PDB file of C-alpha atoms and ligand atoms in Angstrom:
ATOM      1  CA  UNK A  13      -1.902  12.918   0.481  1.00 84.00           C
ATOM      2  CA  UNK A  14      -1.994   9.400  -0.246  1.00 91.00           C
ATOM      3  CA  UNK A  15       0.246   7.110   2.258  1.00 92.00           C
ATOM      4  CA  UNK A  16       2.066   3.793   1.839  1.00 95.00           C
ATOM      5  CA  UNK A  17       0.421   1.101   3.618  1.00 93.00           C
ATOM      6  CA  UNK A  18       3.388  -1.184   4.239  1.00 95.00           C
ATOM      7  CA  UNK A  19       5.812   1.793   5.903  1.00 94.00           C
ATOM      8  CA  UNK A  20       3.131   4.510   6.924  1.00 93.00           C
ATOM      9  CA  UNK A  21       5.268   7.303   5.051  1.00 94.00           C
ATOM     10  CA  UNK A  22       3.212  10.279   3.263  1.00 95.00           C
ATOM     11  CA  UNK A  23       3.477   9.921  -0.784  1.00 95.00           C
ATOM     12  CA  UNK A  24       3.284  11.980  -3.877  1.00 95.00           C
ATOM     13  CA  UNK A  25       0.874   9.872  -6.078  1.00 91.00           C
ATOM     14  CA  UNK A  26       3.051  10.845  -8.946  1.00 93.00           C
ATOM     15  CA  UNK A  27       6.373   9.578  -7.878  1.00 93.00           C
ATOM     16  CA  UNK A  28       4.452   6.138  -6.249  1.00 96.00           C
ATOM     17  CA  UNK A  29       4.742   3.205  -7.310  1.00 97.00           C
ATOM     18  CA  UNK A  30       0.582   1.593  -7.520  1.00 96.00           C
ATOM     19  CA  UNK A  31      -0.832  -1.848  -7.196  1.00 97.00           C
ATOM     20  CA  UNK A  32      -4.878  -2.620  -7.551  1.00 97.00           C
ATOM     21  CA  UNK A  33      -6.061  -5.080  -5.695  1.00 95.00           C
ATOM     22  CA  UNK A  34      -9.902  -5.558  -5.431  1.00 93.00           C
ATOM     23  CA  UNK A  35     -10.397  -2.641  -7.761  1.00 96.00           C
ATOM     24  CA  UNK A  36      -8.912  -0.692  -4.874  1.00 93.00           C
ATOM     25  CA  UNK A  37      -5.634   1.152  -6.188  1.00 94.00           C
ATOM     26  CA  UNK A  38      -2.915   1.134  -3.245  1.00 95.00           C
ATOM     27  CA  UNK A  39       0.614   3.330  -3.642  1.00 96.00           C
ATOM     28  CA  UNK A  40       3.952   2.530  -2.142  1.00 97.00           C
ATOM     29  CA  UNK A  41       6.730   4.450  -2.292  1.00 97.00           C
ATOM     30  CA  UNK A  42       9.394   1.438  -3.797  1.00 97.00           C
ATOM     31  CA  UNK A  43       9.086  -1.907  -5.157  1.00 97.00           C
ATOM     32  CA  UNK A  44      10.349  -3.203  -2.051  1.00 98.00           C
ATOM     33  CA  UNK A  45       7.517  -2.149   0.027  1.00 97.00           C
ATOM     34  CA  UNK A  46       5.130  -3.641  -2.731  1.00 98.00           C
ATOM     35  CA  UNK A  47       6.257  -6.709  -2.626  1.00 98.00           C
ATOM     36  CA  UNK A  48       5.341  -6.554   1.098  1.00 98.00           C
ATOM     37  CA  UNK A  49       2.312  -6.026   0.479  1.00 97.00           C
ATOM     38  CA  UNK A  50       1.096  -8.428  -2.282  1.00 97.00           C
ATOM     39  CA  UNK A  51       2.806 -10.907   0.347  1.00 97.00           C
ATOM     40  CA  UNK A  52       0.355 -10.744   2.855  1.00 96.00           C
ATOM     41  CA  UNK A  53      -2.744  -8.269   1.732  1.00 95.00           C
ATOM     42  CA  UNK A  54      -4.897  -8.745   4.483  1.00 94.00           C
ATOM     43  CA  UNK A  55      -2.061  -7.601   7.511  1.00 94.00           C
ATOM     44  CA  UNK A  56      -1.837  -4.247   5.476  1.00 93.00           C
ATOM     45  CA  UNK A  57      -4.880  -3.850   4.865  1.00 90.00           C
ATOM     46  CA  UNK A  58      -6.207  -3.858   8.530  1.00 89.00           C
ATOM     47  CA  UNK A  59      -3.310  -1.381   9.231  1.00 82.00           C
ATOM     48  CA  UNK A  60      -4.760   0.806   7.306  1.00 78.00           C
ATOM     49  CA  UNK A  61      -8.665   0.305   8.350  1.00 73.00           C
ATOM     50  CA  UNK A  62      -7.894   1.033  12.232  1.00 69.00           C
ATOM     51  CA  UNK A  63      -6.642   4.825  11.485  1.00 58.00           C
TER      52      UNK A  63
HETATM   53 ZN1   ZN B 125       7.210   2.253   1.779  1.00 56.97          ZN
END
């Protein structure tokens, strides 16, 4: 399972929406929560590093 950074749910990789950054692919599950993210990279990003 892959998971959205910005709201933590679970995602099918299928139905999710993707952005690369860094040659790093990330999924989300709606525009909204993409937007989030290309706002401010870095916050998500350590998120995700301290699970
Ligand atoms: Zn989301």
């Amino acid at each position: 399972m892959i998971t959205d950074p910005v709201c933590g749910i679970e995602l099918d990789q299928n139905l999710a929406t993707s952005y690369t950054l860094n040659e790093q692919i990330y999924y989300f599950c709606c525009d909204g929560c993409k937007k989030i993210f290309i706002k401010k990279p870095k916050k998500w990003l350590k998120k995700l590093n301290r699970k």
